[in-house]
mmCIF file of C-alpha atoms and ligand atoms in Angstrom:
data_model
loop_
_atom_site.group_PDB
_atom_site.id
_atom_site.type_symbol
_atom_site.label_atom_id
_atom_site.label_comp_id
_atom_site.label_asym_id
_atom_site.label_seq_id
_atom_site.Cartn_x
_atom_site.Cartn_y
_atom_site.Cartn_z
ATOM 1 C CA MET A 1 -107.431 40.999 157.723
ATOM 2 C CA SER A 2 -109.580 41.545 154.642
ATOM 3 C CA SER A 3 -111.348 44.856 154.260
ATOM 4 C CA PHE A 4 -115.010 45.705 154.586
ATOM 5 C CA VAL A 5 -115.295 45.918 150.781
ATOM 6 C CA GLU A 6 -113.965 42.405 150.262
ATOM 7 C CA LYS A 7 -116.196 40.928 152.906
ATOM 8 C CA ASN A 8 -119.209 42.502 151.225
ATOM 9 C CA ILE A 9 -118.301 41.604 147.701
ATOM 10 C CA TYR A 10 -121.078 41.009 145.153
ATOM 11 C CA HIS A 11 -121.966 37.584 146.330
ATOM 12 C CA HIS A 12 -123.153 35.461 143.462
ATOM 13 C CA ALA A 13 -122.366 34.600 139.865
ATOM 14 C CA SER A 14 -124.104 36.427 137.034
ATOM 15 C CA GLY A 15 -124.655 35.863 133.299
ATOM 16 C CA GLU A 16 -123.921 32.384 131.928
ATOM 17 C CA ALA A 17 -122.224 31.330 135.169
ATOM 18 C CA GLU A 18 -125.394 32.000 137.137
ATOM 19 C CA GLN A 19 -127.283 29.485 134.981
ATOM 20 C CA THR A 20 -124.542 26.902 135.525
ATOM 21 C CA VAL A 21 -124.661 27.495 139.279
ATOM 22 C CA LYS A 22 -128.438 26.934 139.215
ATOM 23 C CA ALA A 23 -127.989 23.710 137.276
ATOM 24 C CA HIS A 24 -125.651 22.496 140.032
ATOM 25 C CA SER A 25 -127.656 23.400 143.103
ATOM 26 C CA ASN A 26 -128.739 19.863 144.027
ATOM 27 C CA LYS A 27 -127.026 17.860 146.749
ATOM 28 C CA CYS A 28 -124.166 15.751 145.425
ATOM 29 C CA ASP A 29 -121.252 13.558 146.592
ATOM 30 C CA LEU A 30 -118.907 16.261 145.395
ATOM 31 C CA VAL A 31 -119.369 19.738 146.884
ATOM 32 C CA PHE A 32 -117.477 22.477 145.081
ATOM 33 C CA TYR A 33 -116.715 25.450 147.363
ATOM 34 C CA ALA A 34 -116.354 28.322 144.972
ATOM 35 C CA ALA A 35 -116.297 32.085 144.598
ATOM 36 C CA TRP A 36 -117.641 33.313 141.255
ATOM 37 C CA PHE A 37 -114.889 35.920 140.720
ATOM 38 C CA CYS A 38 -111.898 33.739 141.568
ATOM 39 C CA PRO A 39 -109.569 32.670 138.724
ATOM 40 C CA PHE A 40 -108.286 29.723 140.800
ATOM 41 C CA VAL A 41 -111.878 28.546 141.244
ATOM 42 C CA HIS A 42 -112.320 29.026 137.514
ATOM 43 C CA ARG A 43 -109.522 26.503 136.896
ATOM 44 C CA THR A 44 -111.250 23.751 138.855
ATOM 45 C CA TRP A 45 -114.676 24.717 137.569
ATOM 46 C CA LEU A 46 -113.379 24.223 134.021
ATOM 47 C CA ALA A 47 -112.043 20.763 134.900
ATOM 48 C CA LEU A 48 -115.410 19.790 136.445
ATOM 49 C CA GLU A 49 -117.317 21.015 133.392
ATOM 50 C CA GLU A 50 -114.935 19.536 130.828
ATOM 51 C CA LYS A 51 -115.083 16.148 132.544
ATOM 52 C CA GLU A 52 -118.865 16.456 132.992
ATOM 53 C CA ILE A 53 -118.610 15.496 136.660
ATOM 54 C CA LEU A 54 -121.679 15.789 138.882
ATOM 55 C CA TYR A 55 -121.074 18.461 141.502
ATOM 56 C CA GLU A 56 -122.925 20.761 143.863
ATOM 57 C CA TYR A 57 -121.819 24.390 143.528
ATOM 58 C CA ARG A 58 -121.614 26.202 146.854
ATOM 59 C CA GLU A 59 -120.757 29.910 146.781
ATOM 60 C CA VAL A 60 -118.515 31.112 149.615
ATOM 61 C CA ASN A 61 -116.873 34.455 150.234
ATOM 62 C CA PRO A 62 -113.275 33.440 151.047
ATOM 63 C CA TYR A 63 -112.574 36.865 152.565
ATOM 64 C CA LYS A 64 -115.070 36.200 155.350
ATOM 65 C CA LYS A 65 -113.269 33.089 156.630
ATOM 66 C CA GLU A 66 -116.406 31.539 158.050
ATOM 67 C CA LYS A 67 -115.987 28.493 160.273
ATOM 68 C CA GLU A 68 -117.898 26.183 157.935
ATOM 69 C CA PHE A 69 -115.436 26.984 155.167
ATOM 70 C CA LEU A 70 -112.321 26.906 157.377
ATOM 71 C CA ASP A 71 -113.320 23.365 158.360
ATOM 72 C CA ILE A 72 -113.038 22.461 154.672
ATOM 73 C CA ASN A 73 -109.900 24.491 153.931
ATOM 74 C CA PRO A 74 -108.008 25.777 156.990
ATOM 75 C CA LEU A 75 -106.209 28.246 154.705
ATOM 76 C CA GLY A 76 -109.550 29.865 153.928
ATOM 77 C CA LEU A 77 -108.866 30.046 150.188
ATOM 78 C CA THR A 78 -111.167 29.066 147.331
ATOM 79 C CA PRO A 79 -111.461 26.643 145.578
ATOM 80 C CA ALA A 80 -111.975 23.609 147.804
ATOM 81 C CA ILE A 81 -114.042 20.456 147.514
ATOM 82 C CA ALA A 82 -115.607 17.930 149.828
ATOM 83 C CA TYR A 83 -115.919 14.512 148.232
ATOM 84 C CA HIS A 84 -117.719 11.752 150.135
ATOM 85 C CA GLY A 85 -117.131 13.866 153.226
ATOM 86 C CA LYS A 86 -113.359 14.306 152.709
ATOM 87 C CA ALA A 87 -111.937 17.754 152.033
ATOM 88 C CA LEU A 88 -109.263 18.942 149.591
ATOM 89 C CA HIS A 89 -108.083 22.319 148.318
ATOM 90 C CA GLU A 90 -105.602 24.031 145.896
ATOM 91 C CA SER A 91 -106.826 24.461 142.330
ATOM 92 C CA LEU A 92 -104.037 22.468 140.666
ATOM 93 C CA VAL A 93 -104.173 19.658 143.217
ATOM 94 C CA LEU A 94 -107.955 19.503 142.794
ATOM 95 C CA ASN A 95 -107.603 19.270 139.029
ATOM 96 C CA GLU A 96 -105.152 16.369 139.351
ATOM 97 C CA PHE A 97 -107.488 14.704 141.847
ATOM 98 C CA LEU A 98 -110.461 14.974 139.476
ATOM 99 C CA GLU A 99 -108.333 13.523 136.700
ATOM 100 C CA ASP A 100 -107.223 10.579 138.889
ATOM 101 C CA GLU A 101 -110.619 9.900 140.437
ATOM 102 C CA PHE A 102 -112.931 10.263 137.440
ATOM 103 C CA THR A 103 -111.152 7.921 135.073
ATOM 104 C CA GLY A 104 -114.333 7.233 133.115
ATOM 105 C CA SER A 105 -114.624 10.906 132.110
ATOM 106 C CA LYS A 106 -112.874 12.696 129.294
ATOM 107 C CA PRO A 107 -109.111 12.668 130.052
ATOM 108 C CA LEU A 108 -107.411 16.024 130.555
ATOM 109 C CA LEU A 109 -103.874 14.604 130.671
ATOM 110 C CA PRO A 110 -102.188 12.344 128.097
ATOM 111 C CA LYS A 111 -101.557 8.623 128.784
ATOM 112 C CA ASP A 112 -97.809 8.689 128.183
ATOM 113 C CA SER A 113 -95.849 9.300 131.419
ATOM 114 C CA PHE A 114 -93.271 11.527 129.778
ATOM 115 C CA GLU A 115 -95.985 13.673 128.187
ATOM 116 C CA ARG A 116 -97.856 13.866 131.508
ATOM 117 C CA ALA A 117 -94.679 15.071 133.213
ATOM 118 C CA ARG A 118 -94.144 17.626 130.449
ATOM 119 C CA CYS A 119 -97.704 18.900 131.027
ATOM 120 C CA ARG A 120 -96.878 19.342 134.717
ATOM 121 C CA LEU A 121 -93.717 21.280 133.873
ATOM 122 C CA TRP A 122 -95.736 23.790 131.856
ATOM 123 C CA ILE A 123 -98.516 23.933 134.430
ATOM 124 C CA ASP A 124 -95.795 24.849 136.918
ATOM 125 C CA HIS A 125 -94.451 27.546 134.592
ATOM 126 C CA LEU A 126 -97.902 29.065 134.176
ATOM 127 C CA ALA A 127 -98.778 28.848 137.866
ATOM 128 C CA LYS A 128 -95.525 30.307 139.155
ATOM 129 C CA LYS A 129 -94.333 32.718 136.486
ATOM 130 C CA PHE A 130 -97.264 33.800 134.327
ATOM 131 C CA THR A 131 -99.855 34.088 137.107
ATOM 132 C CA SER A 132 -97.613 36.113 139.397
ATOM 133 C CA ALA A 133 -96.635 38.433 136.522
ATOM 134 C CA PHE A 134 -100.352 38.992 135.892
ATOM 135 C CA PHE A 135 -101.034 40.047 139.483
ATOM 136 C CA ARG A 136 -97.821 42.104 139.673
ATOM 137 C CA THR A 137 -98.827 44.043 136.546
ATOM 138 C CA MET A 138 -102.315 44.600 137.857
ATOM 139 C CA GLN A 139 -101.176 45.846 141.275
ATOM 140 C CA ALA A 140 -98.268 48.023 140.075
ATOM 141 C CA GLN A 141 -99.005 51.736 140.459
ATOM 142 C CA GLU A 142 -95.939 53.446 138.984
ATOM 143 C CA GLU A 143 -95.634 53.400 135.200
ATOM 144 C CA ASP A 144 -92.145 51.835 135.181
ATOM 145 C CA LYS A 145 -93.315 48.997 137.471
ATOM 146 C CA GLN A 146 -96.380 48.421 135.282
ATOM 147 C CA LYS A 147 -94.106 48.183 132.206
ATOM 148 C CA GLU A 148 -91.758 45.831 134.039
ATOM 149 C CA GLY A 149 -94.690 43.571 135.015
ATOM 150 C CA LEU A 150 -96.112 43.682 131.514
ATOM 151 C CA ASN A 151 -92.757 42.729 129.930
ATOM 152 C CA GLU A 152 -92.460 39.792 132.299
ATOM 153 C CA LEU A 153 -96.032 38.733 131.549
ATOM 154 C CA VAL A 154 -95.435 38.891 127.800
ATOM 155 C CA GLU A 155 -92.152 36.963 128.055
ATOM 156 C CA THR A 156 -93.639 34.176 130.206
ATOM 157 C CA LEU A 157 -96.620 33.953 127.846
ATOM 158 C CA LYS A 158 -94.398 33.759 124.740
ATOM 159 C CA THR A 159 -92.239 31.067 126.364
ATOM 160 C CA TYR A 160 -95.389 29.054 127.017
ATOM 161 C CA LEU A 161 -96.930 29.633 123.589
ATOM 162 C CA ASP A 162 -93.744 28.331 121.915
ATOM 163 C CA GLN A 163 -94.702 24.970 123.428
ATOM 164 C CA VAL A 164 -98.314 25.025 122.235
ATOM 165 C CA LYS A 165 -98.691 22.545 119.364
ATOM 166 C CA GLY A 166 -102.001 24.091 118.332
ATOM 167 C CA PRO A 167 -104.832 24.479 118.558
ATOM 168 C CA TRP A 168 -104.202 23.417 122.201
ATOM 169 C CA PHE A 169 -101.052 22.776 124.202
ATOM 170 C CA LEU A 170 -101.076 19.073 123.323
ATOM 171 C CA GLY A 171 -102.478 19.501 119.817
ATOM 172 C CA GLU A 172 -106.036 18.265 119.386
ATOM 173 C CA GLN A 173 -106.491 17.287 123.069
ATOM 174 C CA PHE A 174 -107.643 20.070 125.422
ATOM 175 C CA SER A 175 -105.790 19.532 128.700
ATOM 176 C CA LEU A 176 -105.103 20.696 132.245
ATOM 177 C CA VAL A 177 -102.343 22.884 130.801
ATOM 178 C CA ASP A 178 -104.841 24.951 128.782
ATOM 179 C CA ILE A 179 -107.118 25.014 131.829
ATOM 180 C CA THR A 180 -104.330 26.370 134.035
ATOM 181 C CA VAL A 181 -103.983 29.523 131.954
ATOM 182 C CA ALA A 182 -107.561 29.923 130.644
ATOM 183 C CA PRO A 183 -108.965 31.990 133.573
ATOM 184 C CA TRP A 184 -106.246 34.617 133.112
ATOM 185 C CA ILE A 185 -106.653 34.705 129.352
ATOM 186 C CA PHE A 186 -110.333 35.330 129.954
ATOM 187 C CA ARG A 187 -109.377 38.229 132.299
ATOM 188 C CA MET A 188 -106.701 39.669 129.994
ATOM 189 C CA TYR A 189 -108.987 42.505 128.930
ATOM 190 C CA ILE A 190 -108.414 44.074 132.358
ATOM 191 C CA LEU A 191 -104.736 44.499 131.441
ATOM 192 C CA GLU A 192 -105.699 45.690 127.947
ATOM 193 C CA GLU A 193 -107.925 48.397 129.378
ATOM 194 C CA HIS A 194 -105.700 49.457 132.268
ATOM 195 C CA ARG A 195 -102.090 48.398 131.727
ATOM 196 C CA GLY A 196 -101.440 48.752 127.985
ATOM 197 C CA PHE A 197 -101.462 45.051 127.118
ATOM 198 C CA LYS A 198 -101.822 44.481 123.358
ATOM 199 C CA ASP A 199 -102.066 41.259 121.344
ATOM 200 C CA GLU A 200 -99.225 42.496 119.105
ATOM 201 C CA LEU A 201 -96.826 42.372 122.059
ATOM 202 C CA VAL A 202 -97.172 38.574 122.064
ATOM 203 C CA GLY A 203 -97.759 37.672 118.403
ATOM 204 C CA GLY A 204 -97.349 34.085 117.149
ATOM 205 C CA CYS A 205 -100.323 31.827 117.855
ATOM 206 C CA TRP A 206 -101.586 34.140 120.650
ATOM 207 C CA PRO A 207 -104.609 35.714 118.875
ATOM 208 C CA GLU A 208 -105.899 32.306 117.795
ATOM 209 C CA TYR A 209 -105.219 30.640 121.169
ATOM 210 C CA LYS A 210 -106.906 33.488 123.049
ATOM 211 C CA LYS A 211 -109.930 33.354 120.733
ATOM 212 C CA LEU A 212 -110.307 29.582 121.142
ATOM 213 C CA ILE A 213 -110.087 29.807 124.935
ATOM 214 C CA LYS A 214 -112.739 32.544 125.045
ATOM 215 C CA GLU A 215 -115.034 30.538 122.761
ATOM 216 C CA ARG A 216 -114.629 27.247 124.645
ATOM 217 C CA PRO A 217 -118.118 26.232 125.893
ATOM 218 C CA SER A 218 -116.794 25.382 129.399
ATOM 219 C CA VAL A 219 -115.259 28.870 129.659
ATOM 220 C CA ILE A 220 -118.471 30.553 128.522
ATOM 221 C CA LYS A 221 -120.598 28.470 130.931
ATOM 222 C CA THR A 222 -118.473 29.437 133.932
ATOM 223 C CA SER A 223 -118.084 33.146 133.231
ATOM 224 C CA SER A 224 -119.990 35.957 134.903
ATOM 225 C CA ASP A 225 -120.827 39.333 133.346
ATOM 226 C CA ARG A 226 -117.741 41.302 132.338
ATOM 227 C CA GLN A 227 -118.926 44.331 134.314
ATOM 228 C CA ARG A 228 -118.795 42.318 137.547
ATOM 229 C CA TYR A 229 -115.128 41.404 137.016
ATOM 230 C CA THR A 230 -114.337 44.999 136.104
ATOM 231 C CA GLU A 231 -115.844 46.099 139.423
ATOM 232 C CA PHE A 232 -114.070 43.346 141.334
ATOM 233 C CA TYR A 233 -110.617 44.093 139.896
ATOM 234 C CA GLN A 234 -110.732 47.800 140.725
ATOM 235 C CA ARG A 235 -109.249 47.027 144.125
ATOM 236 C CA TYR A 236 -106.352 45.144 142.520
ATOM 237 C CA LEU A 237 -105.789 47.910 139.971
ATOM 238 C CA GLN A 238 -105.599 50.426 142.814
ATOM 239 C CA ASN A 239 -103.497 48.032 144.899
ATOM 240 C CA GLU A 240 -105.964 48.352 147.743
ATOM 241 C CA THR A 241 -107.007 44.743 148.227
ATOM 242 C CA GLU A 242 -105.937 42.878 151.340
ATOM 243 C CA SER A 243 -106.256 39.450 149.710
ATOM 244 C CA GLU A 244 -103.536 36.909 150.479
ATOM 245 C CA ILE A 245 -102.437 37.049 146.835
ATOM 246 C CA ALA A 246 -102.130 40.831 146.854
ATOM 247 C CA LYS A 247 -100.184 40.786 150.117
ATOM 248 C CA ALA A 248 -97.758 38.185 148.718
ATOM 249 C CA ILE A 249 -97.205 40.276 145.576
ATOM 250 C CA ARG A 250 -96.536 43.402 147.675
ATOM 251 C CA ALA A 251 -94.086 41.516 149.853
ATOM 252 C CA GLY A 252 -92.316 39.954 146.835
ATOM 253 C CA LYS A 253 -93.233 36.476 148.124
ATOM 254 C CA PRO A 254 -94.479 33.454 146.132
ATOM 255 C CA LEU A 255 -98.263 33.276 145.615
ATOM 256 C CA PRO A 256 -100.198 31.401 148.335
HETATM 257 N N1 GSH B 301 -103.056 28.616 145.429
HETATM 258 C C1 GSH B 301 -104.484 28.719 145.642
HETATM 259 C C2 GSH B 301 -104.896 30.185 145.579
HETATM 260 C C3 GSH B 301 -106.364 30.381 145.898
HETATM 261 C C4 GSH B 301 -106.714 31.844 146.232
HETATM 262 O O1 GSH B 301 -105.858 32.679 146.534
HETATM 263 N N2 GSH B 301 -108.032 32.158 146.195
HETATM 264 C C5 GSH B 301 -108.479 33.497 146.577
HETATM 265 C C6 GSH B 301 -109.705 33.941 145.811
HETATM 266 S S1 GSH B 301 -109.344 34.231 144.122
HETATM 267 C C7 GSH B 301 -108.890 33.483 148.033
HETATM 268 O O2 GSH B 301 -109.443 32.528 148.507
HETATM 269 N N3 GSH B 301 -108.669 34.607 148.718
HETATM 270 C C8 GSH B 301 -109.053 34.818 150.101
HETATM 271 C C9 GSH B 301 -108.047 35.675 150.821
HETATM 272 O O3 GSH B 301 -107.109 36.184 150.192
HETATM 273 O O4 GSH B 301 -108.204 35.860 152.023
HETATM 274 C C10 GSH B 301 -105.173 27.866 144.581
HETATM 275 O O5 GSH B 301 -104.599 27.692 143.486
HETATM 276 O O6 GSH B 301 -106.252 27.318 144.828
#
């Protein structure tokens, strides 16, 4: 059961993201059920923006589990979409769906089957290893656990960056692999300010990759004011949130 605080979370995007939300308020065949603060939403939002797909942005608070939203995603997690009346969820599945469905838009996966499979391998690495290390580091309270999480985060990031051809994972083509990690790179400052993360711990192409992600127009257009994220992540930093992610991390289970 989510707490009172989560149910009453600041309920709309701010900054650049607010303008983007406004620009996508008209009815459309594709309804994007989103929560402004959610990094998983951010993944799919980036795919929609990069591919310049027409969509209607609909803000939901996933902690409230309202019936209208549960009808779209019975798990009650954002993001989800309804497309021509049919519903789908899971950020990475949604991104693959957008890639398959909107073939006339800019491709976010390479043509070659082997290269596509290799992209999926690294998406899997980022989704399973890097993302969970990020949440573990954020939620850890004792210093030794924070260090342990941070080391794991740095190692999984370095392993990934060794595969980045530069400037992007595939070289010149920006892809779903870059999109998979971008929302957490954007939020990395939380770990810098509260968990001792430093660019020097990673080295290699990290500073340049991080800079390019933060400057990417799709990332800027979908980002709210930094202060809002700082407020939102307090409950993770104090390990007080009752989100499904936080509960999985506490229980040592895979992320939902
Ligand atoms: N694996 C899911 C995770 C989605 C997820 O956990 N979203 C969070 C918001 S960031 C959520 O809906 N939380 C509601 C809850 O924990 O009850 C995905 O990639 O889409």
